[in-house]
């Protein structure tokens, strides 16, 4: 029987994503490193340690990414390496990043570079932090410096990774290295300053590199009232969704603060993004009042839930989030999407079902230009330590040994062919055949 194929555009970017602190190892000069040394901060007392040893040898994993047919990779820079003390820039760190970025180009992998992915130089959090406008000046200077030194190798930049997750986890949940001032007022003040940081970095980069694309990687999730929920649940789902999904890009789009940030304009913020980046993982069922903080982790009755109760597998949500950002009329990149699945029992079907939604969006001419799977290799998963494995490549942090998971083999076939086919589904996720490729299963042998 002829294969059915979902074919992606020839110039589609097929990548994976990582973040500096999660893969580099020995990032001793940032707030995460210090936090990890304190009792009770990280599940089972895990530490990032050598992580995936990228500072010494990112090239080995880049070889694996290239072999996997990847033509793109999203990584982040560790600010605390580049500027170990205020105003002191370390040229050897910048040289190492040039090497890594060049190694990507040499392998046909286009870099997308994030400036801030959850970790901060110690000097910043000890003195100023994001509650102070001084952090904005520092961030602008850092952005200008790296654009100047590395910009020729970086066509796409992300200023800040998941600003609302960062604010929530740091100022409200205090599960990320928490500053001296926490709570709602501090969270809102930090959000306003992160918007300022973004605007400042956007223009600092564009000044050096007018042709670069600069945006934000925004975590977006589906928030729905729990089944059988009441009007208050429904109202709360709408509020949370606005706060988490929309408020940030709406502020960027119009250049002014939106509820509940207060009122007023932020200088140079309006239209300060060239693409929308979506990090999509899951859907939440919402009820009011929530038991713990803003959100309870509640999933649907038949939900397929990933390791450690991380989230529900809900592929339709990625399509919904793509539709949600169409209003900005910008190219869209899926800057992260993945699942913690140590045994790799779910990831192959996760890949196929999520990519099908992206293909569906592209078929409607929605401008989705690339997909960066989280992640290339198992890495240090923040407050959950090494308990959650997102890699297409499995890695043992003790021995640094790696091996390609089944899902990695599948992703290799997808990236190399630029398509998802019924034949792949048959081999990697046969349970999906009826739902995704009806009538394409090979006839049963008598
Ligand atoms: C973050 C990553 C993280 C991933 C999986 C995203 O929220 O950007 O750093 O590892 O989700 O939890």
Tab-separated table of C-alpha atoms and ligand atoms in Angstrom:
chain	number	residue	atom	x	y	z
A	1	UNK	CA	0.000	0.000	0.000
A	2	UNK	CA	1.246	3.500	-0.814
A	3	UNK	CA	2.440	5.424	2.201
A	4	UNK	CA	0.460	8.410	3.445
A	5	UNK	CA	2.721	11.394	4.114
A	6	UNK	CA	2.479	14.648	5.983
A	7	UNK	CA	5.051	16.702	4.101
A	8	UNK	CA	6.560	19.822	5.663
A	9	UNK	CA	7.933	22.799	3.698
A	10	UNK	CA	11.481	22.274	2.353
A	11	UNK	CA	12.875	25.199	4.345
A	12	UNK	CA	11.272	24.092	7.622
A	13	UNK	CA	13.673	24.197	10.583
A	14	UNK	CA	14.013	20.868	12.370
A	15	UNK	CA	15.783	21.326	15.649
A	16	UNK	CA	16.131	20.615	19.309
A	17	UNK	CA	16.513	23.001	22.238
A	18	UNK	CA	18.768	23.186	25.303
A	19	UNK	CA	19.703	25.776	27.938
A	20	UNK	CA	23.146	26.665	29.245
A	21	UNK	CA	22.771	25.728	32.898
A	22	UNK	CA	21.038	22.479	32.013
A	23	UNK	CA	23.789	21.193	29.728
A	24	UNK	CA	27.086	23.056	30.205
A	25	UNK	CA	28.227	21.839	33.622
A	26	UNK	CA	30.141	23.648	36.363
A	27	UNK	CA	28.241	26.902	36.104
A	28	UNK	CA	29.477	27.785	39.553
A	29	UNK	CA	28.993	31.532	39.296
A	30	UNK	CA	25.209	31.655	38.982
A	31	UNK	CA	22.242	31.606	41.362
A	32	UNK	CA	21.175	28.057	40.428
A	33	UNK	CA	24.505	26.577	41.437
A	34	UNK	CA	24.266	28.147	44.897
A	35	UNK	CA	20.608	27.114	45.240
A	36	UNK	CA	21.463	23.507	44.373
A	37	UNK	CA	23.927	23.321	47.270
A	38	UNK	CA	21.166	24.159	49.805
A	39	UNK	CA	19.246	21.324	51.436
A	40	UNK	CA	15.768	20.617	50.184
A	41	UNK	CA	15.878	22.837	47.110
A	42	UNK	CA	16.200	20.166	44.410
A	43	UNK	CA	14.390	16.839	44.345
A	44	UNK	CA	16.547	14.137	45.969
A	45	UNK	CA	19.303	16.711	46.462
A	46	UNK	CA	20.390	16.340	42.841
A	47	UNK	CA	22.938	18.776	41.473
A	48	UNK	CA	23.700	19.997	37.958
A	49	UNK	CA	27.400	19.117	38.395
A	50	UNK	CA	28.987	18.373	35.063
A	51	UNK	CA	25.501	18.386	33.453
A	52	UNK	CA	26.021	17.176	29.857
A	53	UNK	CA	29.596	18.470	29.778
A	54	UNK	CA	28.882	20.909	26.972
A	55	UNK	CA	31.326	23.532	28.172
A	56	UNK	CA	34.096	21.115	27.350
A	57	UNK	CA	32.515	19.115	24.610
A	58	UNK	CA	29.255	20.406	23.126
A	59	UNK	CA	30.649	19.276	19.786
A	60	UNK	CA	29.999	15.584	20.474
A	61	UNK	CA	26.274	16.187	20.959
A	62	UNK	CA	26.222	18.544	17.983
A	63	UNK	CA	27.593	15.662	15.919
A	64	UNK	CA	24.655	13.602	17.162
A	65	UNK	CA	22.199	16.384	16.305
A	66	UNK	CA	23.630	16.619	12.797
A	67	UNK	CA	23.452	12.863	12.406
A	68	UNK	CA	19.813	13.151	13.479
A	69	UNK	CA	19.233	15.410	10.477
A	70	UNK	CA	18.733	18.554	12.559
A	71	UNK	CA	19.263	21.811	10.686
A	72	UNK	CA	18.617	24.054	13.703
A	73	UNK	CA	19.324	24.198	17.418
A	74	UNK	CA	18.210	26.557	20.160
A	75	UNK	CA	20.747	27.074	22.966
A	76	UNK	CA	21.351	29.737	25.581
A	77	UNK	CA	24.291	31.794	26.755
A	78	UNK	CA	25.291	31.754	30.395
A	79	UNK	CA	25.469	35.407	31.404
A	80	UNK	CA	27.522	34.569	34.519
A	81	UNK	CA	30.299	33.139	32.323
A	82	UNK	CA	30.309	36.064	29.927
A	83	UNK	CA	30.175	38.764	32.611
A	84	UNK	CA	31.549	37.103	35.756
A	85	UNK	CA	31.699	40.447	37.553
A	86	UNK	CA	29.774	43.601	36.724
A	87	UNK	CA	31.355	45.264	33.680
A	88	UNK	CA	34.042	42.576	33.352
A	89	UNK	CA	33.565	40.575	30.169
A	90	UNK	CA	35.449	37.322	29.865
A	91	UNK	CA	36.853	37.028	26.381
A	92	UNK	CA	37.708	33.342	26.828
A	93	UNK	CA	34.029	32.566	27.548
A	94	UNK	CA	32.982	34.553	24.500
A	95	UNK	CA	35.599	32.660	22.453
A	96	UNK	CA	34.176	29.339	23.629
A	97	UNK	CA	30.667	30.405	22.571
A	98	UNK	CA	32.053	31.420	19.167
A	99	UNK	CA	33.564	27.969	18.859
A	100	UNK	CA	30.262	26.270	19.733
A	101	UNK	CA	28.279	28.470	17.358
A	102	UNK	CA	30.811	27.906	14.593
A	103	UNK	CA	30.631	24.158	15.245
A	104	UNK	CA	26.897	24.371	14.607
A	105	UNK	CA	27.345	26.195	11.318
A	106	UNK	CA	30.003	23.674	10.283
A	107	UNK	CA	27.408	20.916	10.779
A	108	UNK	CA	24.622	22.696	8.891
A	109	UNK	CA	22.826	23.608	12.131
A	110	UNK	CA	21.411	27.129	12.396
A	111	UNK	CA	21.660	28.574	15.924
A	112	UNK	CA	18.851	30.347	17.750
A	113	UNK	CA	20.387	31.908	20.864
A	114	UNK	CA	18.622	32.760	24.132
A	115	UNK	CA	20.096	35.466	26.353
A	116	UNK	CA	18.284	34.611	29.582
A	117	UNK	CA	17.135	31.097	30.391
A	118	UNK	CA	16.334	31.086	34.132
A	119	UNK	CA	19.901	31.535	35.490
A	120	UNK	CA	21.538	34.770	36.677
A	121	UNK	CA	25.040	35.939	37.563
A	122	UNK	CA	25.468	35.876	41.331
A	123	UNK	CA	26.488	39.527	41.419
A	124	UNK	CA	23.186	40.501	39.812
A	125	UNK	CA	20.946	38.701	42.276
A	126	UNK	CA	23.068	39.712	45.250
A	127	UNK	CA	22.900	43.400	44.404
A	128	UNK	CA	20.121	44.508	42.147
A	129	UNK	CA	17.897	41.723	40.853
A	130	UNK	CA	14.912	42.311	38.544
A	131	UNK	CA	13.073	44.375	41.123
A	132	UNK	CA	15.423	47.173	40.247
A	133	UNK	CA	15.666	49.120	37.025
A	134	UNK	CA	19.458	48.804	37.221
A	135	UNK	CA	19.051	45.190	36.068
A	136	UNK	CA	17.602	46.575	32.847
A	137	UNK	CA	20.753	48.587	32.159
A	138	UNK	CA	22.937	45.565	32.873
A	139	UNK	CA	20.842	43.352	30.622
A	140	UNK	CA	20.985	45.876	27.802
A	141	UNK	CA	24.750	46.075	28.037
A	142	UNK	CA	25.084	42.278	28.068
A	143	UNK	CA	22.814	42.004	25.016
A	144	UNK	CA	24.779	44.665	23.145
A	145	UNK	CA	28.058	42.932	23.975
A	146	UNK	CA	27.047	39.479	22.786
A	147	UNK	CA	25.362	40.832	19.661
A	148	UNK	CA	28.584	42.666	18.898
A	149	UNK	CA	30.898	39.712	19.480
A	150	UNK	CA	28.731	36.772	18.368
A	151	UNK	CA	26.070	38.336	16.173
A	152	UNK	CA	27.641	37.335	12.853
A	153	UNK	CA	26.970	33.709	13.813
A	154	UNK	CA	23.448	34.225	15.210
A	155	UNK	CA	20.541	34.864	12.848
A	156	UNK	CA	17.862	34.404	15.527
A	157	UNK	CA	17.766	35.574	19.125
A	158	UNK	CA	15.438	34.940	22.036
A	159	UNK	CA	15.783	37.646	24.682
A	160	UNK	CA	14.047	35.887	27.579
A	161	UNK	CA	12.884	32.319	28.015
A	162	UNK	CA	9.401	31.865	29.488
A	163	UNK	CA	9.132	35.132	31.432
A	164	UNK	CA	5.873	34.180	33.128
A	165	UNK	CA	7.112	30.745	34.212
A	166	UNK	CA	10.214	32.429	35.556
A	167	UNK	CA	8.220	34.982	37.536
A	168	UNK	CA	5.772	32.376	38.824
A	169	UNK	CA	8.413	29.857	39.879
A	170	UNK	CA	10.709	32.433	41.418
A	171	UNK	CA	8.556	35.061	43.096
A	172	UNK	CA	5.364	33.132	43.868
A	173	UNK	CA	6.148	29.413	44.125
A	174	UNK	CA	9.744	29.996	45.250
A	175	UNK	CA	10.790	26.764	43.621
A	176	UNK	CA	13.487	28.598	41.620
A	177	UNK	CA	16.302	30.538	43.364
A	178	UNK	CA	14.221	33.117	45.150
A	179	UNK	CA	15.246	36.753	45.593
A	180	UNK	CA	14.975	38.668	48.853
A	181	UNK	CA	11.624	40.155	47.856
A	182	UNK	CA	8.953	37.699	46.811
A	183	UNK	CA	5.146	37.780	46.625
A	184	UNK	CA	2.676	39.340	44.247
A	185	UNK	CA	3.942	42.944	44.266
A	186	UNK	CA	7.524	41.796	43.681
A	187	UNK	CA	6.335	39.462	40.907
A	188	UNK	CA	4.556	42.293	39.090
A	189	UNK	CA	7.528	44.626	39.516
A	190	UNK	CA	9.852	41.955	38.124
A	191	UNK	CA	7.507	41.366	35.169
A	192	UNK	CA	7.522	45.065	34.333
A	193	UNK	CA	11.304	45.103	34.494
A	194	UNK	CA	11.568	41.959	32.376
A	195	UNK	CA	9.461	43.719	29.749
A	196	UNK	CA	11.928	46.594	29.951
A	197	UNK	CA	14.838	44.161	29.709
A	198	UNK	CA	13.291	42.637	26.615
A	199	UNK	CA	12.715	45.997	24.921
A	200	UNK	CA	16.234	47.144	25.737
A	201	UNK	CA	17.812	43.915	24.482
A	202	UNK	CA	15.641	43.852	21.356
A	203	UNK	CA	16.870	47.272	20.280
A	204	UNK	CA	20.471	46.654	21.371
A	205	UNK	CA	20.583	43.603	19.087
A	206	UNK	CA	18.755	45.250	16.195
A	207	UNK	CA	21.126	48.198	16.302
A	208	UNK	CA	24.077	45.890	15.659
A	209	UNK	CA	22.216	43.407	13.494
A	210	UNK	CA	19.160	44.909	11.806
A	211	UNK	CA	18.581	41.702	9.849
A	212	UNK	CA	18.434	39.398	12.899
A	213	UNK	CA	15.103	38.012	14.052
A	214	UNK	CA	14.533	38.700	17.738
A	215	UNK	CA	11.689	37.369	19.875
A	216	UNK	CA	10.704	35.672	23.113
A	217	UNK	CA	10.150	31.974	23.859
A	218	UNK	CA	6.806	32.061	25.597
A	219	UNK	CA	5.466	29.077	27.474
A	220	UNK	CA	1.819	28.671	26.494
A	221	UNK	CA	-0.623	26.163	27.946
A	222	UNK	CA	-4.274	25.318	27.568
A	223	UNK	CA	-6.353	26.282	30.620
A	224	UNK	CA	-9.803	24.819	30.717
A	225	UNK	CA	-12.462	24.692	33.425
A	226	UNK	CA	-12.587	21.190	34.875
A	227	UNK	CA	-15.272	19.002	33.295
A	228	UNK	CA	-18.598	19.862	34.865
A	229	UNK	CA	-17.063	23.071	36.236
A	230	UNK	CA	-19.122	26.125	37.157
A	231	UNK	CA	-19.058	29.720	35.960
A	232	UNK	CA	-16.386	30.689	38.439
A	233	UNK	CA	-14.104	27.932	37.112
A	234	UNK	CA	-14.727	29.217	33.628
A	235	UNK	CA	-13.951	32.793	34.622
A	236	UNK	CA	-10.775	31.698	36.401
A	237	UNK	CA	-9.611	29.682	33.372
A	238	UNK	CA	-9.978	32.834	31.282
A	239	UNK	CA	-8.059	34.978	33.792
A	240	UNK	CA	-5.213	32.499	34.171
A	241	UNK	CA	-5.002	32.060	30.445
A	242	UNK	CA	-4.767	35.817	29.922
A	243	UNK	CA	-2.142	36.171	32.623
A	244	UNK	CA	-0.039	33.239	31.504
A	245	UNK	CA	-0.545	33.156	27.735
A	246	UNK	CA	-1.492	36.591	26.486
A	247	UNK	CA	-0.462	39.403	28.803
A	248	UNK	CA	3.201	39.324	27.827
A	249	UNK	CA	2.818	39.446	24.049
A	250	UNK	CA	-0.102	41.892	24.308
A	251	UNK	CA	2.194	44.240	26.235
A	252	UNK	CA	4.898	43.769	23.599
A	253	UNK	CA	2.496	44.344	20.775
A	254	UNK	CA	1.004	47.572	22.101
A	255	UNK	CA	3.924	48.878	24.128
A	256	UNK	CA	1.899	49.392	27.274
A	257	UNK	CA	1.295	47.590	30.523
A	258	UNK	CA	-1.807	45.431	30.679
A	259	UNK	CA	-3.838	44.141	33.636
A	260	UNK	CA	-2.662	43.257	36.295
A	261	UNK	CA	0.671	44.957	35.655
A	262	UNK	CA	-0.776	48.436	36.039
A	263	UNK	CA	-0.980	51.182	33.473
A	264	UNK	CA	1.364	53.214	31.353
A	265	UNK	CA	3.689	52.734	28.440
A	266	UNK	CA	7.127	51.197	28.312
A	267	UNK	CA	9.518	53.062	26.074
A	268	UNK	CA	10.429	51.240	22.857
A	269	UNK	CA	8.389	48.175	23.781
A	270	UNK	CA	5.710	48.482	21.081
A	271	UNK	CA	6.145	45.933	18.288
A	272	UNK	CA	9.500	44.792	19.686
A	273	UNK	CA	9.377	41.233	18.360
A	274	UNK	CA	9.986	39.715	14.946
A	275	UNK	CA	8.511	36.285	15.649
A	276	UNK	CA	6.410	34.559	18.257
A	277	UNK	CA	8.082	31.644	19.995
A	278	UNK	CA	5.811	29.054	21.565
A	279	UNK	CA	6.996	26.583	24.197
A	280	UNK	CA	4.132	24.128	24.458
A	281	UNK	CA	3.874	21.232	26.876
A	282	UNK	CA	0.418	20.612	28.308
A	283	UNK	CA	-3.159	21.464	29.281
A	284	UNK	CA	-4.381	22.286	32.800
A	285	UNK	CA	-7.825	21.796	34.213
A	286	UNK	CA	-8.674	24.745	36.363
A	287	UNK	CA	-11.026	25.274	39.249
A	288	UNK	CA	-11.769	28.205	41.500
A	289	UNK	CA	-10.547	28.716	44.108
A	290	UNK	CA	-7.367	26.751	43.405
A	291	UNK	CA	-6.102	24.778	46.370
A	292	UNK	CA	-2.438	25.700	46.092
A	293	UNK	CA	-1.443	29.104	44.762
A	294	UNK	CA	-2.643	30.021	41.300
A	295	UNK	CA	-2.870	26.564	39.835
A	296	UNK	CA	-3.381	22.941	40.807
A	297	UNK	CA	-1.877	20.266	38.597
A	298	UNK	CA	-5.072	18.560	37.540
A	299	UNK	CA	-5.559	16.542	34.410
A	300	UNK	CA	-8.559	15.143	32.592
A	301	UNK	CA	-10.131	11.825	33.576
A	302	UNK	CA	-8.570	9.852	30.672
A	303	UNK	CA	-5.371	11.842	30.543
A	304	UNK	CA	-2.085	10.259	29.523
A	305	UNK	CA	0.207	11.783	32.151
A	306	UNK	CA	3.965	11.940	31.722
A	307	UNK	CA	6.655	11.026	34.291
A	308	UNK	CA	6.435	12.618	37.720
A	309	UNK	CA	2.943	14.037	37.072
A	310	UNK	CA	4.619	16.627	34.812
A	311	UNK	CA	1.666	17.096	32.514
A	312	UNK	CA	-1.027	15.679	30.312
A	313	UNK	CA	-0.364	14.738	26.697
A	314	UNK	CA	-2.691	17.051	24.769
A	315	UNK	CA	-1.549	17.552	21.158
A	316	UNK	CA	-4.583	19.586	20.115
A	317	UNK	CA	-3.300	22.308	22.431
A	318	UNK	CA	-0.332	23.114	20.210
A	319	UNK	CA	-2.729	23.898	17.356
A	320	UNK	CA	-4.834	26.056	19.674
A	321	UNK	CA	-1.764	28.005	20.791
A	322	UNK	CA	-0.609	28.538	17.206
A	323	UNK	CA	-4.055	29.934	16.402
A	324	UNK	CA	-3.875	32.132	19.486
A	325	UNK	CA	-0.753	33.972	18.295
A	326	UNK	CA	-1.899	34.435	14.679
A	327	UNK	CA	-3.246	37.817	15.745
A	328	UNK	CA	0.324	39.158	15.909
A	329	UNK	CA	0.897	38.391	12.259
A	330	UNK	CA	4.494	37.257	12.786
A	331	UNK	CA	6.367	34.089	11.843
A	332	UNK	CA	5.876	31.404	14.483
A	333	UNK	CA	8.512	29.052	15.863
A	334	UNK	CA	7.779	26.194	18.222
A	335	UNK	CA	10.749	27.018	20.419
A	336	UNK	CA	10.124	24.035	22.765
A	337	UNK	CA	7.885	20.979	22.913
A	338	UNK	CA	8.638	17.699	24.624
A	339	UNK	CA	7.861	15.226	27.359
A	340	UNK	CA	9.646	13.680	30.353
A	341	UNK	CA	9.546	9.998	29.482
A	342	UNK	CA	12.488	7.995	30.730
A	343	UNK	CA	11.206	4.714	29.293
A	344	UNK	CA	10.393	6.374	25.953
A	345	UNK	CA	7.030	4.624	25.901
A	346	UNK	CA	5.046	7.763	25.014
A	347	UNK	CA	7.519	10.054	23.236
A	348	UNK	CA	7.272	8.459	19.758
A	349	UNK	CA	3.517	8.960	19.623
A	350	UNK	CA	3.885	12.373	21.310
A	351	UNK	CA	6.166	13.443	18.447
A	352	UNK	CA	3.840	12.192	15.751
A	353	UNK	CA	0.654	13.648	17.219
A	354	UNK	CA	2.166	17.051	17.970
A	355	UNK	CA	3.839	17.288	14.575
A	356	UNK	CA	0.550	16.379	12.965
A	357	UNK	CA	-1.030	19.433	14.615
A	358	UNK	CA	1.809	21.613	13.343
A	359	UNK	CA	1.440	20.171	9.854
A	360	UNK	CA	-2.290	20.874	10.033
A	361	UNK	CA	-1.527	24.489	10.957
A	362	UNK	CA	0.932	24.803	8.055
A	363	UNK	CA	-1.674	23.318	5.700
A	364	UNK	CA	-3.933	26.227	6.674
A	365	UNK	CA	-1.054	28.544	5.711
A	366	UNK	CA	-0.392	29.493	9.333
A	367	UNK	CA	3.249	30.662	9.304
A	368	UNK	CA	4.944	28.006	11.461
A	369	UNK	CA	8.569	28.058	10.356
A	370	UNK	CA	10.332	25.613	12.662
A	371	UNK	CA	10.178	23.130	15.499
A	372	UNK	CA	12.738	22.755	18.321
A	373	UNK	CA	12.112	19.611	20.319
A	374	UNK	CA	12.927	19.782	24.026
A	375	UNK	CA	15.414	18.228	24.296
A	376	UNK	CA	18.323	16.770	22.377
A	377	UNK	CA	19.758	14.974	25.378
A	378	UNK	CA	18.637	14.274	28.975
A	379	UNK	CA	19.675	17.260	31.066
A	380	UNK	CA	19.393	18.891	34.475
A	381	UNK	CA	15.689	19.607	34.943
A	382	UNK	CA	15.843	22.503	37.431
A	383	UNK	CA	14.077	21.852	40.751
A	384	UNK	CA	13.297	18.311	39.585
A	385	UNK	CA	16.979	17.529	39.171
A	386	UNK	CA	17.748	14.441	37.105
A	387	UNK	CA	14.376	12.831	37.784
A	388	UNK	CA	12.857	13.981	34.509
A	389	UNK	CA	14.314	12.845	31.223
A	390	UNK	CA	13.343	14.843	28.161
A	391	UNK	CA	16.093	13.666	25.801
A	392	UNK	CA	15.801	12.112	22.379
A	393	UNK	CA	19.195	10.860	23.515
A	394	UNK	CA	19.306	9.117	26.868
A	395	UNK	CA	22.211	10.123	29.094
A	396	UNK	CA	23.519	8.792	32.377
A	397	UNK	CA	24.830	11.822	34.308
A	398	UNK	CA	27.180	9.594	36.335
A	399	UNK	CA	29.031	8.126	33.365
A	400	UNK	CA	28.070	10.596	30.610
A	401	UNK	CA	27.161	7.586	28.495
A	402	UNK	CA	24.534	8.242	25.879
A	403	UNK	CA	22.331	6.225	23.640
A	404	UNK	CA	19.773	7.180	21.080
A	405	UNK	CA	16.209	6.473	22.157
A	406	UNK	CA	13.628	5.008	19.777
A	407	UNK	CA	12.070	8.480	19.622
A	408	UNK	CA	15.490	9.789	18.529
A	409	UNK	CA	15.499	7.307	15.667
A	410	UNK	CA	12.003	8.408	14.726
A	411	UNK	CA	12.931	12.096	14.877
A	412	UNK	CA	15.951	11.324	12.692
A	413	UNK	CA	13.677	9.836	10.027
A	414	UNK	CA	11.330	12.801	10.301
A	415	UNK	CA	14.086	15.421	10.055
A	416	UNK	CA	15.917	13.699	7.246
A	417	UNK	CA	12.803	13.257	5.129
A	418	UNK	CA	10.983	16.438	6.189
A	419	UNK	CA	7.843	14.392	6.672
A	420	UNK	CA	5.867	12.164	8.994
A	421	UNK	CA	4.656	9.045	7.197
A	422	UNK	CA	2.246	6.205	7.855
A	423	UNK	CA	5.185	3.862	7.584
A	424	UNK	CA	6.942	5.630	10.470
A	425	UNK	CA	3.777	5.534	12.558
A	426	UNK	CA	3.391	1.848	11.803
A	427	UNK	CA	6.910	1.137	13.033
A	428	UNK	CA	7.193	3.518	15.980
A	429	UNK	CA	3.640	4.013	17.267
A	430	UNK	CA	1.324	1.411	15.698
A	431	UNK	CA	-1.433	2.238	18.198
A	432	UNK	CA	-1.864	5.571	16.466
A	433	UNK	CA	-2.525	4.170	13.007
A	434	UNK	CA	-6.307	4.182	13.108
A	435	UNK	CA	-6.508	7.657	14.545
A	436	UNK	CA	-3.851	9.323	12.387
A	437	UNK	CA	-3.617	7.274	9.209
A	438	UNK	CA	-6.971	5.514	8.965
A	439	UNK	CA	-7.003	2.672	6.470
A	440	UNK	CA	-3.205	2.668	6.107
A	441	UNK	CA	-2.370	-0.280	8.352
A	442	UNK	CA	-0.878	-3.183	6.376
A	443	UNK	CA	-3.352	-6.029	5.896
A	444	UNK	CA	-3.138	-8.635	8.665
A	445	UNK	CA	-1.259	-11.759	7.557
A	446	UNK	CA	-3.506	-14.827	7.752
B	1	LIG	C1	12.000	25.272	30.117
B	1	LIG	C2	13.111	24.242	30.097
B	1	LIG	C3	12.661	22.995	30.827
B	1	LIG	C4	11.484	22.420	30.067
B	1	LIG	C5	10.952	21.126	30.628
B	1	LIG	C6	10.635	24.692	29.868
B	1	LIG	O1	9.725	25.273	30.745
B	1	LIG	O2	12.289	26.313	29.236
B	1	LIG	O3	14.250	24.810	30.654
B	1	LIG	O4	13.663	22.061	30.974
B	1	LIG	O5	10.434	23.348	30.078
B	1	LIG	O6	10.355	21.300	31.860
